Amino acid sequence: FNFRVNWDNKDSILNQGNFIARGTVEKNTAGSRNTILKVEIDSSHIYLENNLWKLSNSSILIDTNSININKLYITNKERSYLVDGTVSENPADTLHLEFKGIDIAPLNYWLNRKKNNDPGMIPLEFKGHLNGKILISNVYKSLLLAGNIVVDNFSLLGSEFGNISINSVLDNTKKIVNIKASNNLNSVKMFDISGTYDPGSKNIDRTAIATKLPIGFLNPLLKVFASDISGFASGKLNLSGQVNNLFLLGAAMVENAS
């Protein structure tokens, strides 16, 4: 098959481009009786609100139980997406995702679409720029996510948290994922999260330490019965148990609350 799409809004703020892909059905050279759908994507230029994005040529192989993506690369000056690798029933197959300078604000558009069905839904107001890598494997049995990502100038519910770093590393010996997350706002760390996730048992064990964490970000969540909340929270909390049966233990102290 041949697939081609062209669009042009013919306006001063450009939204135009073209997308071309071709598909063929081929025999599986790996010895399987199943055939493979091969999709070849041509390189192209796409304008989104006057921003030029370049799509590199790539190919995708689709089998009955696997998808292989060969270096799908999308760039815009210093910003880029990269998708490369395989998703299949083989736990060793890995899909690589890489982000550089990606604005996360468009998440608000997708989340706010649900507000039409839920008028009481509170806008999260995500802001920031995503950088880093994520590795996805064992999708069919026990999904594993590993990687290292940073969200620069992260903001949520109208409150600034600085740079957020999240690190996830697979321990092949123990078959668990070690997870760490923390923030850096003008060289001040307000929260530090560490712990593990066992994909086999779906067990979580994570500890969060807060140090003078501003609680003003709670205002949008508690506006029904409180307003102008201010102060700082410090303490230690532990979240543990299986995903569908979690327990939260710990203590926190609020200073200068009003």
mmCIF file of C-alpha atoms in Angstrom:
data_model
loop_
_atom_site.group_PDB
_atom_site.id
_atom_site.type_symbol
_atom_site.label_atom_id
_atom_site.label_comp_id
_atom_site.label_asym_id
_atom_site.label_seq_id
_atom_site.Cartn_x
_atom_site.Cartn_y
_atom_site.Cartn_z
ATOM 1 C CA PHE A 1 0.000 0.000 0.000
ATOM 2 C CA ASN A 2 0.945 3.646 -0.402
ATOM 3 C CA PHE A 3 -0.138 6.248 2.115
ATOM 4 C CA ARG A 4 0.274 9.998 1.640
ATOM 5 C CA VAL A 5 -1.145 12.953 3.562
ATOM 6 C CA ASN A 6 -0.636 16.649 2.738
ATOM 7 C CA TRP A 7 -2.002 19.581 4.702
ATOM 8 C CA ASP A 8 -1.634 23.363 4.618
ATOM 9 C CA ASN A 9 -3.622 25.849 6.669
ATOM 10 C CA LYS A 10 -2.567 28.690 4.295
ATOM 11 C CA ASP A 11 -2.138 31.117 7.185
ATOM 12 C CA SER A 12 0.630 33.363 8.511
ATOM 13 C CA ILE A 13 1.129 30.865 11.365
ATOM 14 C CA LEU A 14 2.147 27.781 9.439
ATOM 15 C CA ASN A 15 0.645 24.371 10.068
ATOM 16 C CA GLN A 16 1.598 22.383 7.009
ATOM 17 C CA GLY A 17 3.514 19.358 5.850
ATOM 18 C CA ASN A 18 3.328 15.964 4.247
ATOM 19 C CA PHE A 19 3.661 12.384 5.413
ATOM 20 C CA ILE A 20 4.493 9.520 3.070
ATOM 21 C CA ALA A 21 4.646 5.825 3.929
ATOM 22 C CA ARG A 22 4.719 2.612 1.914
ATOM 23 C CA GLY A 23 3.864 -0.863 3.108
ATOM 24 C CA THR A 24 4.696 -4.333 1.827
ATOM 25 C CA VAL A 25 4.053 -7.837 3.125
ATOM 26 C CA GLU A 26 7.174 -9.998 3.270
ATOM 27 C CA LYS A 27 8.233 -13.453 4.405
ATOM 28 C CA ASN A 28 9.813 -13.742 7.832
ATOM 29 C CA THR A 29 13.509 -14.443 7.273
ATOM 30 C CA ALA A 30 13.875 -15.605 10.904
ATOM 31 C CA GLY A 31 12.227 -18.909 10.051
ATOM 32 C CA SER A 32 8.741 -18.194 11.381
ATOM 33 C CA ARG A 33 5.781 -19.063 9.182
ATOM 34 C CA ASN A 34 4.245 -15.676 9.919
ATOM 35 C CA THR A 35 4.550 -12.920 7.352
ATOM 36 C CA ILE A 36 5.816 -9.429 8.209
ATOM 37 C CA LEU A 37 4.324 -6.060 7.334
ATOM 38 C CA LYS A 38 7.141 -3.656 6.464
ATOM 39 C CA VAL A 39 6.311 0.050 6.554
ATOM 40 C CA GLU A 40 8.835 2.500 5.128
ATOM 41 C CA ILE A 41 8.501 6.155 6.136
ATOM 42 C CA ASP A 42 10.005 8.879 3.957
ATOM 43 C CA SER A 43 11.846 11.849 5.404
ATOM 44 C CA SER A 44 9.750 15.006 5.425
ATOM 45 C CA HIS A 45 9.346 18.510 6.851
ATOM 46 C CA ILE A 46 6.374 19.493 8.997
ATOM 47 C CA TYR A 47 5.465 22.951 10.316
ATOM 48 C CA LEU A 48 3.544 23.142 13.603
ATOM 49 C CA GLU A 49 2.680 26.715 14.597
ATOM 50 C CA ASN A 50 5.620 28.057 12.567
ATOM 51 C CA ASN A 51 8.042 25.530 14.104
ATOM 52 C CA LEU A 52 9.803 23.322 11.559
ATOM 53 C CA TRP A 53 10.051 19.656 12.553
ATOM 54 C CA LYS A 54 12.111 17.244 10.462
ATOM 55 C CA LEU A 55 11.136 13.600 10.228
ATOM 56 C CA SER A 56 13.938 11.245 9.200
ATOM 57 C CA ASN A 57 13.359 8.254 6.966
ATOM 58 C CA SER A 58 12.636 5.132 8.981
ATOM 59 C CA SER A 59 11.126 1.683 8.771
ATOM 60 C CA ILE A 60 8.779 -0.353 10.958
ATOM 61 C CA LEU A 61 8.437 -4.153 10.917
ATOM 62 C CA ILE A 62 5.183 -5.556 12.309
ATOM 63 C CA ASP A 63 4.784 -9.256 13.104
ATOM 64 C CA THR A 64 1.940 -11.013 14.899
ATOM 65 C CA ASN A 65 3.623 -10.501 18.285
ATOM 66 C CA SER A 66 6.348 -7.934 17.711
ATOM 67 C CA ILE A 67 6.984 -4.428 16.440
ATOM 68 C CA ASN A 68 10.446 -3.245 15.401
ATOM 69 C CA ILE A 69 11.071 0.471 14.854
ATOM 70 C CA ASN A 70 14.276 1.474 13.122
ATOM 71 C CA LYS A 71 15.433 4.896 14.363
ATOM 72 C CA LEU A 72 12.343 7.051 14.006
ATOM 73 C CA TYR A 73 13.903 10.476 14.590
ATOM 74 C CA ILE A 74 12.005 13.792 14.795
ATOM 75 C CA THR A 75 13.932 17.042 15.332
ATOM 76 C CA ASN A 76 13.314 20.770 15.724
ATOM 77 C CA LYS A 77 16.522 22.742 16.310
ATOM 78 C CA GLU A 78 17.609 21.690 19.833
ATOM 79 C CA ARG A 79 14.481 19.580 20.428
ATOM 80 C CA SER A 80 14.120 15.958 19.367
ATOM 81 C CA TYR A 81 12.364 12.617 19.779
ATOM 82 C CA LEU A 82 13.958 9.247 19.021
ATOM 83 C CA VAL A 83 12.189 5.867 18.983
ATOM 84 C CA ASP A 84 14.329 2.820 18.243
ATOM 85 C CA GLY A 85 14.102 -0.868 19.102
ATOM 86 C CA THR A 86 11.681 -3.740 19.468
ATOM 87 C CA VAL A 87 8.613 -4.653 21.489
ATOM 88 C CA SER A 88 7.875 -8.389 21.530
ATOM 89 C CA GLU A 89 7.244 -11.447 23.703
ATOM 90 C CA ASN A 90 11.012 -11.819 24.115
ATOM 91 C CA PRO A 91 11.916 -10.172 27.478
ATOM 92 C CA ALA A 92 15.338 -9.269 26.068
ATOM 93 C CA ASP A 93 13.881 -7.042 23.341
ATOM 94 C CA THR A 94 13.930 -3.368 24.286
ATOM 95 C CA LEU A 95 12.359 -0.204 22.936
ATOM 96 C CA HIS A 96 14.532 2.916 23.348
ATOM 97 C CA LEU A 97 12.885 6.318 23.756
ATOM 98 C CA GLU A 98 14.959 9.495 23.859
ATOM 99 C CA PHE A 99 13.763 13.050 24.458
ATOM 100 C CA LYS A 100 15.585 16.360 24.241
ATOM 101 C CA GLY A 101 14.052 19.711 25.173
ATOM 102 C CA ILE A 102 10.444 18.523 24.780
ATOM 103 C CA ASP A 103 7.801 20.877 26.166
ATOM 104 C CA ILE A 104 5.378 18.927 28.418
ATOM 105 C CA ALA A 105 2.690 21.651 28.396
ATOM 106 C CA PRO A 106 0.730 19.894 25.576
ATOM 107 C CA LEU A 107 -0.122 17.221 28.187
ATOM 108 C CA ASN A 108 -2.579 19.738 29.593
ATOM 109 C CA TYR A 109 -4.529 19.746 26.333
ATOM 110 C CA TRP A 110 -5.031 15.979 26.430
ATOM 111 C CA LEU A 111 -5.877 15.928 30.135
ATOM 112 C CA ASN A 112 -8.250 18.878 29.908
ATOM 113 C CA ARG A 113 -10.233 17.161 27.153
ATOM 114 C CA LYS A 114 -11.665 14.952 29.910
ATOM 115 C CA LYS A 115 -12.893 18.051 31.724
ATOM 116 C CA ASN A 116 -15.865 18.222 29.335
ATOM 117 C CA ASN A 117 -17.133 15.002 30.944
ATOM 118 C CA ASP A 118 -16.025 15.984 34.466
ATOM 119 C CA PRO A 119 -16.615 19.691 35.229
ATOM 120 C CA GLY A 120 -15.075 19.243 38.683
ATOM 121 C CA MET A 121 -11.744 18.104 37.286
ATOM 122 C CA ILE A 122 -8.837 20.310 38.415
ATOM 123 C CA PRO A 123 -6.353 21.414 35.701
ATOM 124 C CA LEU A 124 -2.877 20.177 36.660
ATOM 125 C CA GLU A 125 -1.106 22.918 34.669
ATOM 126 C CA PHE A 126 1.995 20.936 33.743
ATOM 127 C CA LYS A 127 4.999 23.000 32.652
ATOM 128 C CA GLY A 128 8.607 22.070 31.939
ATOM 129 C CA HIS A 129 10.941 20.558 29.368
ATOM 130 C CA LEU A 130 11.723 16.853 29.199
ATOM 131 C CA ASN A 131 15.193 15.409 28.575
ATOM 132 C CA GLY A 132 16.520 11.881 28.906
ATOM 133 C CA LYS A 133 16.130 8.250 27.934
ATOM 134 C CA ILE A 134 13.619 5.505 28.738
ATOM 135 C CA LEU A 135 14.024 1.777 28.039
ATOM 136 C CA ILE A 136 10.880 -0.368 27.762
ATOM 137 C CA SER A 137 11.009 -4.172 27.862
ATOM 138 C CA ASN A 138 8.998 -7.295 28.733
ATOM 139 C CA VAL A 139 5.774 -5.566 27.661
ATOM 140 C CA TYR A 140 3.702 -8.745 27.319
ATOM 141 C CA LYS A 141 4.383 -10.164 30.807
ATOM 142 C CA SER A 142 5.806 -7.795 33.429
ATOM 143 C CA LEU A 143 6.421 -4.355 31.970
ATOM 144 C CA LEU A 144 9.843 -2.938 32.846
ATOM 145 C CA LEU A 145 10.762 0.731 32.580
ATOM 146 C CA ALA A 146 14.326 1.896 33.106
ATOM 147 C CA GLY A 147 16.061 5.126 32.288
ATOM 148 C CA ASN A 148 17.152 8.529 33.384
ATOM 149 C CA ILE A 149 15.029 11.598 32.736
ATOM 150 C CA VAL A 150 15.105 15.234 33.841
ATOM 151 C CA VAL A 151 12.281 17.754 33.607
ATOM 152 C CA ASP A 152 13.738 21.262 33.652
ATOM 153 C CA ASN A 153 11.760 24.089 35.285
ATOM 154 C CA PHE A 154 8.955 21.737 36.299
ATOM 155 C CA SER A 155 5.703 23.304 37.460
ATOM 156 C CA LEU A 156 2.519 21.630 38.704
ATOM 157 C CA LEU A 157 -0.737 23.226 39.877
ATOM 158 C CA GLY A 158 0.858 26.641 39.459
ATOM 159 C CA SER A 159 3.792 25.909 41.802
ATOM 160 C CA GLU A 160 7.461 25.750 40.808
ATOM 161 C CA PHE A 161 9.589 22.737 41.759
ATOM 162 C CA GLY A 162 12.752 23.450 39.783
ATOM 163 C CA ASN A 163 14.471 20.589 37.957
ATOM 164 C CA ILE A 164 13.050 17.120 38.594
ATOM 165 C CA SER A 165 15.300 14.095 38.049
ATOM 166 C CA ILE A 166 13.995 10.504 37.885
ATOM 167 C CA ASN A 167 16.342 7.539 37.678
ATOM 168 C CA SER A 168 15.222 3.938 37.217
ATOM 169 C CA VAL A 169 17.742 1.066 37.057
ATOM 170 C CA LEU A 170 17.066 -2.658 36.646
ATOM 171 C CA ASP A 171 18.871 -4.935 39.117
ATOM 172 C CA ASN A 172 19.256 -8.125 37.070
ATOM 173 C CA THR A 173 20.428 -10.121 40.093
ATOM 174 C CA LYS A 174 17.430 -9.347 42.297
ATOM 175 C CA LYS A 175 15.019 -8.830 39.376
ATOM 176 C CA ILE A 176 13.817 -5.536 40.790
ATOM 177 C CA VAL A 177 13.841 -1.929 39.604
ATOM 178 C CA ASN A 178 15.593 0.672 41.770
ATOM 179 C CA ILE A 179 13.930 4.069 41.530
ATOM 180 C CA LYS A 180 15.100 7.494 42.666
ATOM 181 C CA ALA A 181 13.525 10.907 42.198
ATOM 182 C CA SER A 182 14.329 14.349 43.577
ATOM 183 C CA ASN A 183 14.080 18.029 42.798
ATOM 184 C CA ASN A 184 16.485 20.952 42.665
ATOM 185 C CA LEU A 185 15.007 24.432 42.990
ATOM 186 C CA ASN A 186 17.763 27.043 43.135
ATOM 187 C CA SER A 187 20.115 24.450 44.719
ATOM 188 C CA VAL A 188 17.487 23.451 47.312
ATOM 189 C CA LYS A 189 16.201 19.855 47.489
ATOM 190 C CA MET A 190 12.626 19.799 48.806
ATOM 191 C CA PHE A 191 11.845 16.122 48.247
ATOM 192 C CA ASP A 192 13.804 12.928 47.770
ATOM 193 C CA ILE A 193 12.121 9.656 46.782
ATOM 194 C CA SER A 194 13.837 6.262 46.647
ATOM 195 C CA GLY A 195 12.706 2.661 46.566
ATOM 196 C CA THR A 196 12.118 -0.471 44.549
ATOM 197 C CA TYR A 197 9.534 -2.119 42.332
ATOM 198 C CA ASP A 198 9.326 -5.885 41.832
ATOM 199 C CA PRO A 199 7.638 -6.495 38.443
ATOM 200 C CA GLY A 200 7.200 -10.195 39.217
ATOM 201 C CA SER A 201 5.160 -9.723 42.393
ATOM 202 C CA LYS A 202 4.071 -6.166 41.507
ATOM 203 C CA ASN A 203 5.322 -5.090 44.922
ATOM 204 C CA ILE A 204 6.259 -1.479 45.670
ATOM 205 C CA ASP A 205 8.462 -0.175 48.467
ATOM 206 C CA ARG A 206 9.202 3.552 48.260
ATOM 207 C CA THR A 207 10.234 6.142 50.823
ATOM 208 C CA ALA A 208 9.762 9.879 50.389
ATOM 209 C CA ILE A 209 11.528 12.522 52.457
ATOM 210 C CA ALA A 210 10.246 16.089 52.363
ATOM 211 C CA THR A 211 12.301 19.034 53.593
ATOM 212 C CA LYS A 212 10.508 22.363 53.854
ATOM 213 C CA LEU A 213 8.290 21.493 50.901
ATOM 214 C CA PRO A 214 5.918 24.424 50.179
ATOM 215 C CA ILE A 215 2.314 23.281 50.499
ATOM 216 C CA GLY A 216 0.829 26.129 48.477
ATOM 217 C CA PHE A 217 0.446 23.779 45.488
ATOM 218 C CA LEU A 218 -2.411 22.098 47.410
ATOM 219 C CA ASN A 219 -4.642 25.182 47.048
ATOM 220 C CA PRO A 220 -6.276 24.098 43.763
ATOM 221 C CA LEU A 221 -7.010 20.660 45.267
ATOM 222 C CA LEU A 222 -8.490 21.955 48.523
ATOM 223 C CA LYS A 223 -10.232 25.096 47.277
ATOM 224 C CA VAL A 224 -13.680 23.630 48.053
ATOM 225 C CA PHE A 225 -13.167 24.047 51.814
ATOM 226 C CA ALA A 226 -9.947 26.085 52.171
ATOM 227 C CA SER A 227 -8.074 28.900 50.446
ATOM 228 C CA ASP A 228 -4.707 30.657 50.535
ATOM 229 C CA ILE A 229 -2.998 27.685 52.196
ATOM 230 C CA SER A 230 0.659 28.356 52.915
ATOM 231 C CA GLY A 231 3.507 26.857 54.907
ATOM 232 C CA PHE A 232 6.159 24.170 54.617
ATOM 233 C CA ALA A 233 6.000 20.401 55.159
ATOM 234 C CA SER A 234 8.830 18.188 56.370
ATOM 235 C CA GLY A 235 8.731 14.492 57.155
ATOM 236 C CA LYS A 236 9.140 10.936 55.963
ATOM 237 C CA LEU A 237 6.563 8.652 54.346
ATOM 238 C CA ASN A 238 6.760 5.051 53.170
ATOM 239 C CA LEU A 239 4.490 3.540 50.517
ATOM 240 C CA SER A 240 4.626 -0.251 50.311
ATOM 241 C CA GLY A 241 2.655 -3.307 49.247
ATOM 242 C CA GLN A 242 1.252 -4.676 46.039
ATOM 243 C CA VAL A 243 -0.073 -2.264 43.448
ATOM 244 C CA ASN A 244 -3.713 -3.036 44.324
ATOM 245 C CA ASN A 245 -3.131 -3.079 48.106
ATOM 246 C CA LEU A 246 -0.811 -0.269 49.173
ATOM 247 C CA PHE A 247 -0.040 0.980 52.697
ATOM 248 C CA LEU A 248 1.148 4.485 53.594
ATOM 249 C CA LEU A 249 3.060 4.990 56.844
ATOM 250 C CA GLY A 250 5.037 7.885 58.250
ATOM 251 C CA ALA A 251 4.786 11.327 59.728
ATOM 252 C CA ALA A 252 5.035 14.905 58.525
ATOM 253 C CA MET A 253 5.204 18.270 60.255
ATOM 254 C CA VAL A 254 3.880 21.528 58.824
ATOM 255 C CA GLU A 255 5.618 24.804 59.669
ATOM 256 C CA ASN A 256 4.194 28.312 59.444
ATOM 257 C CA ALA A 257 0.893 26.928 58.169
ATOM 258 C CA SER A 258 -2.005 29.247 57.525
#
